[in-house]
Coordinates of C-alpha atoms in Angstrom, one line a residue:
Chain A
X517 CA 3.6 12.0 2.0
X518 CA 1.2 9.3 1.2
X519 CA 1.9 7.4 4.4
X520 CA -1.7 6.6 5.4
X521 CA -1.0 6.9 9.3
X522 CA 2.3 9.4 8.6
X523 CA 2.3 12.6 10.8
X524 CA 0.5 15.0 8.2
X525 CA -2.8 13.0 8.9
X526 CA -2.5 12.9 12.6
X527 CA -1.8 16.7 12.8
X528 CA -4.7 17.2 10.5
X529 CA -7.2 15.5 12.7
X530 CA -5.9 17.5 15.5
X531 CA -6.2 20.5 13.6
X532 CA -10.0 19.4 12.4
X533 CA -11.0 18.3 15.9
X534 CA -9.7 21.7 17.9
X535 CA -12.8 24.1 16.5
X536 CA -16.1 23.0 15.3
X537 CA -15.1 26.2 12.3
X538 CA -11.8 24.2 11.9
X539 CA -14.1 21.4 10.8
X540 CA -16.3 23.4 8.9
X541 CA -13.7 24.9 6.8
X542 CA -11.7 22.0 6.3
X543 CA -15.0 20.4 4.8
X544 CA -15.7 23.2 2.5
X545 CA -12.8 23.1 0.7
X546 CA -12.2 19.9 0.7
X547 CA -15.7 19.7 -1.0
X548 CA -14.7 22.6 -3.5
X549 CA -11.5 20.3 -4.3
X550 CA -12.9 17.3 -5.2
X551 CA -15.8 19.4 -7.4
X552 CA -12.8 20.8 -9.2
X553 CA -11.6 17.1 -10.2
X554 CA -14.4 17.3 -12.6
X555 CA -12.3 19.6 -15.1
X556 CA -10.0 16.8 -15.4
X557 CA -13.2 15.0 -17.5
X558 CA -13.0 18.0 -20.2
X559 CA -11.3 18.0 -23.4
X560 CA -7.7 19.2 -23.0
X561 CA -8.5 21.6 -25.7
X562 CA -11.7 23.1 -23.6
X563 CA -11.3 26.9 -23.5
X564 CA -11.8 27.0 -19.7
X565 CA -8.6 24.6 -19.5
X566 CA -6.1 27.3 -21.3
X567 CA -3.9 29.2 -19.0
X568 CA -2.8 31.7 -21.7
X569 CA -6.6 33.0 -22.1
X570 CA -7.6 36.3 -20.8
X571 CA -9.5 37.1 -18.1
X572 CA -13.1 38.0 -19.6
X573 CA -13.7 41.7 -18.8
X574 CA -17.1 41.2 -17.5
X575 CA -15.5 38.8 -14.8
X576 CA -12.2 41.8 -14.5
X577 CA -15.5 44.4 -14.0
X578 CA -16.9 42.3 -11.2
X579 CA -13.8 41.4 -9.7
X580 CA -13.5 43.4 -6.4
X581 CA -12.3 42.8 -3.4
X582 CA -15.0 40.9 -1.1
X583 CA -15.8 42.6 1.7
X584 CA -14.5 39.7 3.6
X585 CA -13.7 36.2 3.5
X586 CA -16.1 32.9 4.1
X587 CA -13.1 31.2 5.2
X588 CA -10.1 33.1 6.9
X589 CA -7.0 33.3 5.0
X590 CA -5.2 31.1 8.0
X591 CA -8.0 28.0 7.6
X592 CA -7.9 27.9 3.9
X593 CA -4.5 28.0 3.6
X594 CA -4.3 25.0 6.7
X595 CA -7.0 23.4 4.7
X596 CA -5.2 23.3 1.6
X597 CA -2.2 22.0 3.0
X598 CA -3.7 19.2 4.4
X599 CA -5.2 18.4 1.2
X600 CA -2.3 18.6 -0.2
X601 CA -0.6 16.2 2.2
X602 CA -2.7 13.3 2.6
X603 CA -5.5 13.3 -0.1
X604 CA -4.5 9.3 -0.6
X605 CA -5.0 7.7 3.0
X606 CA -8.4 10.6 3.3
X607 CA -10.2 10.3 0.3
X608 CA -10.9 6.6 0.6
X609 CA -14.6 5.2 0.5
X610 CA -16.1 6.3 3.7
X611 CA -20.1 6.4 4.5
X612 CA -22.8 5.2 6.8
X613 CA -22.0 1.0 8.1
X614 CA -25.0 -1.8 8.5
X615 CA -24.1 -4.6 9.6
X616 CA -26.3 -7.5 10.8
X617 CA -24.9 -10.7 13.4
X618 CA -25.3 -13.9 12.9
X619 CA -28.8 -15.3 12.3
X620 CA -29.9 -11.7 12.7
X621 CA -32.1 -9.7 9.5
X622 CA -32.1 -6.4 9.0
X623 CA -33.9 -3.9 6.7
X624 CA -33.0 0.0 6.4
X625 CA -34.5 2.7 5.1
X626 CA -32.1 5.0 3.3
X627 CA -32.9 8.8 2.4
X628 CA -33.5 8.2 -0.9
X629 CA -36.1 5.9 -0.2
X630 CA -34.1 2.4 -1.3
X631 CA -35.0 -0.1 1.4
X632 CA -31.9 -2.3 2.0
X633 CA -32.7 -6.1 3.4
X634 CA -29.7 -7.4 5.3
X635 CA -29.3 -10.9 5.7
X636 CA -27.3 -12.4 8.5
X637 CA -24.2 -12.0 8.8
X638 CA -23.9 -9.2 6.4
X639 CA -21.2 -5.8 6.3
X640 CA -22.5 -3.1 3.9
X641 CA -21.3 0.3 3.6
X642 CA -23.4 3.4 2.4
X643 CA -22.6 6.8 0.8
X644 CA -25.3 8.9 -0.4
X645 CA -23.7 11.7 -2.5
X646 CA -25.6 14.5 -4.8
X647 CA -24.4 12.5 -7.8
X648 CA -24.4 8.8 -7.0
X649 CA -25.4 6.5 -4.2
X650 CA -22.6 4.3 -3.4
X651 CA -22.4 1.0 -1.6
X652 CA -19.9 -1.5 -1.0
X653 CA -21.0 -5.0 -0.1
X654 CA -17.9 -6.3 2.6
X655 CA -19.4 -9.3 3.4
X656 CA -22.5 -11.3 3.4
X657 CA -25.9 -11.1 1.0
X658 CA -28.5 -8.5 1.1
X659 CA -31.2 -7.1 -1.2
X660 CA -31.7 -3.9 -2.3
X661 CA -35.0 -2.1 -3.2
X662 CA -33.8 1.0 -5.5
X663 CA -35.9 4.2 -5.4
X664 CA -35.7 5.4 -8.7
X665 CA -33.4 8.4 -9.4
X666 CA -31.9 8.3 -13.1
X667 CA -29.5 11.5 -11.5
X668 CA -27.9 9.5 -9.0
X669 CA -27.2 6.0 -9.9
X670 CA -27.1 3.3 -7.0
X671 CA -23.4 1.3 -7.2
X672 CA -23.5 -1.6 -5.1
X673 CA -19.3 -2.6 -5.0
X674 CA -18.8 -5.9 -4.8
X675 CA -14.9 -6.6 -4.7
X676 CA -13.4 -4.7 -8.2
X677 CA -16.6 -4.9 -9.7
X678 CA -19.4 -3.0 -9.2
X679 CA -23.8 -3.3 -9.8
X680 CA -25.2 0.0 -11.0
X681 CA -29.1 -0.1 -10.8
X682 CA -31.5 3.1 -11.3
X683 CA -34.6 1.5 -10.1
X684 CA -35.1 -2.1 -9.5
X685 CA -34.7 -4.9 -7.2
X686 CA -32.1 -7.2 -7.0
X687 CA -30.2 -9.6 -4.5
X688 CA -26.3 -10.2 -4.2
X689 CA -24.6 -12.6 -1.9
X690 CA -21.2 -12.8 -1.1
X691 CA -19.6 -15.8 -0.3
X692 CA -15.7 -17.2 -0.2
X693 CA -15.8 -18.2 -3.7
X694 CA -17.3 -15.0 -5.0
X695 CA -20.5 -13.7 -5.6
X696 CA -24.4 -14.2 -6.6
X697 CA -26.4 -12.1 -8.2
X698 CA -30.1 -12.1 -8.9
X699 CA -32.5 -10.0 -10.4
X700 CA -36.5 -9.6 -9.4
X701 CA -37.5 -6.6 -11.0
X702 CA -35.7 -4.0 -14.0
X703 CA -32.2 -4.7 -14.7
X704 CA -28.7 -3.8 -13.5
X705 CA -25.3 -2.8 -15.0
X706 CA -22.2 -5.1 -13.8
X707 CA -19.7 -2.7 -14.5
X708 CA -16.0 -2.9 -13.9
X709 CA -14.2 0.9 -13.3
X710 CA -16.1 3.1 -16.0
X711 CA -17.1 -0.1 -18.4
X712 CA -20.1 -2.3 -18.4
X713 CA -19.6 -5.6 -18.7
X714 CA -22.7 -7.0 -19.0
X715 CA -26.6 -6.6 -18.4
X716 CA -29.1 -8.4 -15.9
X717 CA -32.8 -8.1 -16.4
X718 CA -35.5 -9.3 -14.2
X719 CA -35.3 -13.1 -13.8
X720 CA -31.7 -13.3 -14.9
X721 CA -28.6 -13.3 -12.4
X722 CA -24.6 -13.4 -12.8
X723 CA -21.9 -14.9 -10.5
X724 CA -19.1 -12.6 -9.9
X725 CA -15.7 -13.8 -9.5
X726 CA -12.7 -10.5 -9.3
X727 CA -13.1 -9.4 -12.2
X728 CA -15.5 -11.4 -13.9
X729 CA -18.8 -12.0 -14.6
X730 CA -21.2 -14.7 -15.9
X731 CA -24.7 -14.5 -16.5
X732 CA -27.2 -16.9 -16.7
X733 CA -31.2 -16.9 -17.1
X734 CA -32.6 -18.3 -13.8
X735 CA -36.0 -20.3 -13.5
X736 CA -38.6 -18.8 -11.5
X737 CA -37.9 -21.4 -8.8
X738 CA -34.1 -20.6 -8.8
X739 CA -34.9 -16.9 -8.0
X740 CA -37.6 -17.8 -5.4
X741 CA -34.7 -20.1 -3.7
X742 CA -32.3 -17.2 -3.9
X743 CA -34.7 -15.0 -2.4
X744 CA -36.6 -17.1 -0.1
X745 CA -34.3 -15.4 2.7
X746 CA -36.4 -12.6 3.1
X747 CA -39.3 -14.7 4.3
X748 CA -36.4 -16.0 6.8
X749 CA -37.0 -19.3 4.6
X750 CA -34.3 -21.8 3.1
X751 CA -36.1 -23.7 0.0
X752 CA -33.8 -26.9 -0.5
X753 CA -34.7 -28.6 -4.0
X754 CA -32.1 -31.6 -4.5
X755 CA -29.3 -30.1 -2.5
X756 CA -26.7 -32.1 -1.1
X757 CA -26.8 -32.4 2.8
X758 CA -23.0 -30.6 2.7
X759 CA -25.1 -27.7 0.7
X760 CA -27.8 -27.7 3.2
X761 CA -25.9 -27.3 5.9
X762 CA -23.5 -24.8 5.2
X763 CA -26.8 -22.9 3.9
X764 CA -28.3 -23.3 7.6
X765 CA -24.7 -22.4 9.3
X766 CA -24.4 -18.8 7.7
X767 CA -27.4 -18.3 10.2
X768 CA -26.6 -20.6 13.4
X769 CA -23.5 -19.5 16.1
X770 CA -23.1 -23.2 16.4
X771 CA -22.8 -24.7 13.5
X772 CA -23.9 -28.2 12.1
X773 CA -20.9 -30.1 11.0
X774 CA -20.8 -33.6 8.6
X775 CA -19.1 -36.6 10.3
X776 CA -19.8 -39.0 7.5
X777 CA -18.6 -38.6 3.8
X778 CA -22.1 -40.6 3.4
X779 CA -24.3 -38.6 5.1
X780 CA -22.9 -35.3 3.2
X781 CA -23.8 -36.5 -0.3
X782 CA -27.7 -37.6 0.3
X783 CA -30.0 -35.3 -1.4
X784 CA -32.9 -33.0 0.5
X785 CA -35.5 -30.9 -0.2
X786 CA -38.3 -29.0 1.4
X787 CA -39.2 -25.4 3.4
X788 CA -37.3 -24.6 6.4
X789 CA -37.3 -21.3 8.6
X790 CA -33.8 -20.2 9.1
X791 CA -33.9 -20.0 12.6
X792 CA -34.9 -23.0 12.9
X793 CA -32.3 -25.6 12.0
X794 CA -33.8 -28.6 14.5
X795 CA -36.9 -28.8 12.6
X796 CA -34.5 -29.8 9.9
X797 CA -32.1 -31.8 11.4
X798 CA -35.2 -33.5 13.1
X799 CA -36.8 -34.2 9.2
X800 CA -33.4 -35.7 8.8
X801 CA -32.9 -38.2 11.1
X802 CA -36.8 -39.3 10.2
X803 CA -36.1 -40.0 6.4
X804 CA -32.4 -40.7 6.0
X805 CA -30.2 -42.8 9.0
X806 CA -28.5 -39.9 10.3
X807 CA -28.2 -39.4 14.2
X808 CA -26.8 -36.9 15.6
X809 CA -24.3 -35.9 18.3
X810 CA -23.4 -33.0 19.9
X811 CA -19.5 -32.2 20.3
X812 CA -17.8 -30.6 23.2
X813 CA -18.1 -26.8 21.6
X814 CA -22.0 -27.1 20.8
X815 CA -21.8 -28.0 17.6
X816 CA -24.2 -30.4 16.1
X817 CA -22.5 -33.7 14.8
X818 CA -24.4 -35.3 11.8
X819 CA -23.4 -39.3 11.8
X820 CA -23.9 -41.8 9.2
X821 CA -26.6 -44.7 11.2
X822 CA -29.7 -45.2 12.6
X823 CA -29.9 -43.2 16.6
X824 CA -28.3 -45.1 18.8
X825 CA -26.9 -47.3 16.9
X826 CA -22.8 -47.1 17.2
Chain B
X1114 CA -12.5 3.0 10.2
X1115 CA -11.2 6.6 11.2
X1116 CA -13.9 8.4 13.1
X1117 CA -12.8 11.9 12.0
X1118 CA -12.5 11.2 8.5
X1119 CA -16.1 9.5 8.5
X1120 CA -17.9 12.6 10.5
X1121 CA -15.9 14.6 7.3
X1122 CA -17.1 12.8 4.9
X1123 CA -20.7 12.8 6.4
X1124 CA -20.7 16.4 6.5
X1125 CA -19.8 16.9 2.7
X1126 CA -21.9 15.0 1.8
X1127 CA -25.2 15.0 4.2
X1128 CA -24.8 18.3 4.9
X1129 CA -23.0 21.2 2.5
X1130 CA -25.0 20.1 -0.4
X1131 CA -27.5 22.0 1.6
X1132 CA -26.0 25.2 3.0
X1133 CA -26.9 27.1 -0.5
X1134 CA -30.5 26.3 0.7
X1135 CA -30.2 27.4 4.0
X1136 CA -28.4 30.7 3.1
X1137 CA -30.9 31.9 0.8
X1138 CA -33.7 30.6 3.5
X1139 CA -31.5 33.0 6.3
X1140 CA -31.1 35.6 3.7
X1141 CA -35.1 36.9 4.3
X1142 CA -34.4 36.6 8.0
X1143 CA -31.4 39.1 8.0
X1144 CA -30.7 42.4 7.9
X1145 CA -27.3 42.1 6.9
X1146 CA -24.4 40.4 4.3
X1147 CA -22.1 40.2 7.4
X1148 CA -24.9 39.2 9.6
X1149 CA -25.8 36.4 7.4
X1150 CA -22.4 34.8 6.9
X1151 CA -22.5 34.8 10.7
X1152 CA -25.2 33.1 10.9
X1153 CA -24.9 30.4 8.6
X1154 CA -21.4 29.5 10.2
X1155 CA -23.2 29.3 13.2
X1156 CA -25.4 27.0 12.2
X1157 CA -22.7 24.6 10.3
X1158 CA -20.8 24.6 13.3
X1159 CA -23.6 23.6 15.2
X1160 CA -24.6 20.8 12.8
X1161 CA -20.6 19.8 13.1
X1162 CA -20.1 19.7 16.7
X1163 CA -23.7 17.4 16.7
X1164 CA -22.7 14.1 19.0
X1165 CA -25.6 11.8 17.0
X1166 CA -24.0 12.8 13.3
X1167 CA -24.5 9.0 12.7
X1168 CA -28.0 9.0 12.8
X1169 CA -28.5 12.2 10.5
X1170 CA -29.2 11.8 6.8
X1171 CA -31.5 14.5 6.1
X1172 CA -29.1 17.2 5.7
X1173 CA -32.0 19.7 5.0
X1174 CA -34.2 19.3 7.3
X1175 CA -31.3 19.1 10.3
X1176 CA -30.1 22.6 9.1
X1177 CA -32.9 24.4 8.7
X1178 CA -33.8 22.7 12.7
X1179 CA -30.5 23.9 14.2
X1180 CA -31.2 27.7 12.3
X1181 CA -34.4 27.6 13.7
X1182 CA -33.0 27.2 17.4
X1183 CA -30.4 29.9 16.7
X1184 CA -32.9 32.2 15.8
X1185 CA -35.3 31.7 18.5
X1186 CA -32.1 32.0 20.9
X1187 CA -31.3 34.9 19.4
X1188 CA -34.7 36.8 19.3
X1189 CA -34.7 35.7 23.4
X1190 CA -32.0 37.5 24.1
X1191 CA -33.2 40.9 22.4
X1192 CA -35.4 42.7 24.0
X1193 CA -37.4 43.8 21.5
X1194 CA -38.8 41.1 19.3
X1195 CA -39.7 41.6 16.0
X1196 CA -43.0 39.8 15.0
X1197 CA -41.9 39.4 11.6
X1198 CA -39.0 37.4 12.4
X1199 CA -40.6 35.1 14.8
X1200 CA -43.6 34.3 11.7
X1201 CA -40.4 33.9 9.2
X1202 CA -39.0 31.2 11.2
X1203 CA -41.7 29.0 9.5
X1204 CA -39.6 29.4 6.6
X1205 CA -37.3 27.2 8.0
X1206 CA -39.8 24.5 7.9
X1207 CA -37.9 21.8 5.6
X1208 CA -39.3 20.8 2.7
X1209 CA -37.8 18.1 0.4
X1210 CA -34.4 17.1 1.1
X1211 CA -33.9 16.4 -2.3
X1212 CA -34.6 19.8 -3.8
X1213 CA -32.3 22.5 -4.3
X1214 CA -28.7 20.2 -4.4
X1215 CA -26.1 20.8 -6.7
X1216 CA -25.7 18.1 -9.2
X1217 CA -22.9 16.8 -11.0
X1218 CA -23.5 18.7 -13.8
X1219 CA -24.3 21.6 -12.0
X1220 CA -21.4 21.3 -10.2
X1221 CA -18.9 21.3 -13.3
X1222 CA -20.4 24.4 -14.9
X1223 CA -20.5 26.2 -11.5
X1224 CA -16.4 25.3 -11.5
X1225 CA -16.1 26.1 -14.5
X1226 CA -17.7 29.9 -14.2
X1227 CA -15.3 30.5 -11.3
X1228 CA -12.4 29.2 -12.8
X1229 CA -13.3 31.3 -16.2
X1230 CA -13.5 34.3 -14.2
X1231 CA -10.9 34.0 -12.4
X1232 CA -8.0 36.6 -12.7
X1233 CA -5.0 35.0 -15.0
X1234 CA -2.3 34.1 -12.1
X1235 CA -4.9 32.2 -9.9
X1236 CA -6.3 30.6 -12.7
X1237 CA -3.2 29.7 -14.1
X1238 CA -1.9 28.4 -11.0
X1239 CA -5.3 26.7 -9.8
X1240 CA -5.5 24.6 -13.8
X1241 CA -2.1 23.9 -13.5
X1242 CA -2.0 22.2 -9.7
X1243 CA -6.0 20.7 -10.2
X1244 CA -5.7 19.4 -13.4
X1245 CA -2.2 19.1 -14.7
X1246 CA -1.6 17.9 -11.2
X1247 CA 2.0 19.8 -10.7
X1248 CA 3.8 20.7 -7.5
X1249 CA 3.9 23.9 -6.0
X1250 CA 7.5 24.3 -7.0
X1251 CA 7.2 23.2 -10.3
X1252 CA 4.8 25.5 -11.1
X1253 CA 6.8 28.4 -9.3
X1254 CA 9.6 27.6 -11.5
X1255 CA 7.5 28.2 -14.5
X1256 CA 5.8 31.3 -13.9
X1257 CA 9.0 32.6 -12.2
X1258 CA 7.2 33.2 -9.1
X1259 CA 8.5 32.1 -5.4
X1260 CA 6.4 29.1 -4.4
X1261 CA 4.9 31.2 -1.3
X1262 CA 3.0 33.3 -4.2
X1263 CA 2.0 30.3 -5.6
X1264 CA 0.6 29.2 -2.6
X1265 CA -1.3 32.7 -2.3
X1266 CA -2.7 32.3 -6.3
X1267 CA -3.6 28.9 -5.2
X1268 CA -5.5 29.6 -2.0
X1269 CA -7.5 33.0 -3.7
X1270 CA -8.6 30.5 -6.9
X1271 CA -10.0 27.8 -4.0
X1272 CA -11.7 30.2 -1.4
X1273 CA -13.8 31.7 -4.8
X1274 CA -14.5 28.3 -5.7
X1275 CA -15.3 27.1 -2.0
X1276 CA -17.3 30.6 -1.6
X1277 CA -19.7 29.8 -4.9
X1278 CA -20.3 26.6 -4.1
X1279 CA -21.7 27.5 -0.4
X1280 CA -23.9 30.2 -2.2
X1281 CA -25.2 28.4 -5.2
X1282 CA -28.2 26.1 -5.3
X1283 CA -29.0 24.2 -8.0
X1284 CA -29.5 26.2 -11.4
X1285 CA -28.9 29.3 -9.4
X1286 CA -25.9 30.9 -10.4
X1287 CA -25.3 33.0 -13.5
X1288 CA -22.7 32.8 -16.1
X1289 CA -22.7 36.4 -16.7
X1290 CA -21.8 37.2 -12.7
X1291 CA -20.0 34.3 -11.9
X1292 CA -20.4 33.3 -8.5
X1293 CA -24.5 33.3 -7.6
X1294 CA -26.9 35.6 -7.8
X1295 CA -26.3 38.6 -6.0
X1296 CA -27.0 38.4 -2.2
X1297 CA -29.3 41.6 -2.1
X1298 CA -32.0 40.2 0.4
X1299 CA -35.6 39.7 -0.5
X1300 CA -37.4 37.3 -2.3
X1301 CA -35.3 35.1 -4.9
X1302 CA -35.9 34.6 -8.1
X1303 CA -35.0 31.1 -9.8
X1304 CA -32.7 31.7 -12.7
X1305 CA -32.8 28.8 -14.5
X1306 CA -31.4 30.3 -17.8
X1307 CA -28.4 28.0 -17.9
X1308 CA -29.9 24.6 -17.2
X1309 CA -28.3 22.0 -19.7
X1310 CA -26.7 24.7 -22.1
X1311 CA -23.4 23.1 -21.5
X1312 CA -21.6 23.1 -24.8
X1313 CA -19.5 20.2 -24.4
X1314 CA -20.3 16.8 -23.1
X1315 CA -19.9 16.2 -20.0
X1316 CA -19.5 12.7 -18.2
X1317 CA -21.2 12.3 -14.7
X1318 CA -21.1 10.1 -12.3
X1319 CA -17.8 8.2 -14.3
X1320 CA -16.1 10.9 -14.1
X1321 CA -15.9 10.5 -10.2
X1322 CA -12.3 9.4 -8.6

């Protein structure tokens, strides 16, 4: 039964996919389905919730026989089977997909007016539902302007937990080690399942590891670096070279590698557009002896010496 | 990511929070009960079998689109055209797409109207599977009923609920009837005499699975 690909789900997409009414249906009772779940938040001693309590007269009054059916007897009871069978492997998160390549930027307008800014590299899923506006961060780092709607908070997942925001701005990379996240106008919820674990206000920003969070006030130059992406900028202030570059790489298909433990550890700083990683590889080589080679797969070797020099 | 399930999940949500809107919109456009129901199946089949679903977010706005079509089809292929009809269709100019959705909150008192009302079988049936979440056959077992009648309680209790929630728009269904207003034609009134009168606390939002 809850086999994800067992045969229940394969005959329901057949069944859903024969008739555009199949569809319909299916989707309408489904949707009445998942409203009912919302009994399940009542008190168990709710009136509505007792089995043993009679029907109201009023209601036994108006209870006739409808002149027909909105749904034939034959596709509710096929859609209720269904449900029945496979709610598991169905009812997972599902919505609208962005993504951006590498190098590329993207910004999307969603129906509620939020503007999403995509950097590169960057998976982000999107379900806008009557009661909430859920997103799921797969991969990357994007920004998110967040129309304001107090009915319909805006959930931004990121691994188990998730950023709830009414009406702000705010910025969350992902990156192997976790993620970043970084406030520039209101304040957001980190919440993990139904519990907040912690408020971010403008100028303030967390680092989310599974199911943890730490917060920390950033200086306005920390939240202009963190940012600076949506200028298709990379601020360096005192990075390592190692930092630099893996900065740069999340944007190039050929990357820049470090040959030399020495050359990794020498400190940079300056503006650089992210498309353009030569300019900075060329500021290199001027102030540091680095030279530069390229390997056999096109990726740019940064060596410890003066150019030319073995 | 499975393509069927996705074009599901796009219609629930892009597009049946909107089909209260659209029937009522219809409703001054038709003569009939029967030859509205028609007509709005039309229409979500239409909006279903729709090749671009990935690029439609505006749920509204799409709807009221595809009913226009289906009415100007409809008025070419009668010979006599009513003048009325064809200055209606600008009713079925969208206007927010925000307006007129069920809410959360909504949502749960309009569940809970129908399930009130409903007759004691159904309902016991219909609590018991929902929200005690037991099988069929348990449940046949303890009502002393064959698990094929259980199945019929079951399917009655969901095809109310499924039937209010295509009919209601926001604020627009009475406690009193159960259900939605009454589909009499003509103009609709907003009854908005049960907005936030909820006696118990309700959790939004969290309360989702």
């Amino acid at each position: 039964m809850r086999n994800p690909d067992g045969p229940e789900r394969a005959e329901a997409e057949r069944w859903v996919e024969e008739r555009p009414d199949h569809a319909v249906a299916f989707a309408q009772v489904e949707r009445a389905w998942r409203a009912a779940d919302r009994l399940k938040a009542l008190p168990e001693t709710h009136p509505v919730l007792d089995t043993a309590r009679p029907q109201p007269a009023a209601a036994q009054a108006a209870w006739r026989p409808t002149r027909r059916q909105m749904i034939g007897g034959g596709a509710l009871a096929a859609s209720l089977a269904m449900l029945a069978g496979l709610p598991v492997a169905w009812n997972r998160f599902a919505g609208q997909n962005y993504e951006t390549g590498i190098g590329e930027r993207r910004d999307v307008r969603l129906a509620d007016g939020s503007i999403l800014h995509l950097n590169t590299a960057t998976r982000l899923r999107v379900r806008l539902d009557a009661d909430r506006r859920a997103l799921d961060l797969v991969a990357g780092e994007a920004s998110f302007d967040v129309a304001h709607d107090t009915a319909r908070p805006f959930d931004v997942a990121v691994g188990a937990l998730t950023v709830r925001a009414v009406g702000t701005r705010f910025d969350i990379r992902r990156g192997p080690q976790g993620a970043e996240l970084t406030v520039t106008e209101g304040k957001v919820a980190v919440r993990r399942g139904d519990a907040v674990i912690g408020y971010a206000a403008a100028g303030e920003g967390a680092a989310l590891q599974g199911t943890v969070a730490a917060f920390a006030r950033l200086d306005a130059a920390a939240v202009d670096r963190r940012t600076a992406w949506r200028q298709d900028l990379i601020e360096l202030d005192g990075a390592t070279i190692a930092q630099a570059v893996a900065e740069f790489n999340r944007y190039r298909d050929k990357p820049l590698v470090v040959g030399d433990a020495r050359v990794a550890g020498l400190r940079v700083g300056g503006r650089f557009d992210t498309r353009d990683a030569e300019r900075f590889v060329a500021a290199l080589r001027q102030s540091f002896p680095v030279r530069t080679a390229e390997r056999a797969d096109g990726a740019t070797l940064l060596l410890y010496g003066a150019n030319g020099a073995p | 990511m499975n393509a069927v399930r996705a074009k599901l999940d796009w219609f629930e949500a892009v597009i049946l929070p909107h089909q209260a809107a659209l029937r009522a919109r219809l409703r001054r456009l038709t003569r009939s009960a029967d030859e509205l129901d028609d007509r709005v199946a039309e229409v979500l089949a239409r909006a279903y079998a729709t090749r671009e679903w990935e690029r439609i977010d505006a749920g509204r706005s799409f709807l009221f689109a595809i009913a226009r079509n289906l009415m100007i089809d409809e008025a070419r292929r009668s010979k006599i055209v009513a003048f009325e009809a064809i200055a209606d269709l600008d009713r079925l100019q969208s206007d927010s797409d925000l307006e007129a959705q069920l809410h959360a909150r909504d949502e749960l008192r309009l569940v809970q109207t129908i399930v009130e009302r409903l007759p004691p079988k159904p309902r016991r049936v219909f609590l018991s599977r929902r929200v005690q979440e037991k099988s069929p056959s348990e449940i046949a077992e303890e009502m002393g009923l064959s698990v094929s009648t259980v199945e019929k309680h079951l399917a009655r209790a969901v095809g109310h609920l499924t039937e209010a929630m295509a009919k209601c728009e926001e604020a627009g269904f009475e406690r009193g009837h159960g259900g939605c207003r009454r589909e009499t034609g003509g103009e609709t009134g907003r009854a908005a005499t049960h907005r936030g009168s909820g006696r118990n606390p309700v959790r939004t939002g969290d309360a989702e699975p």
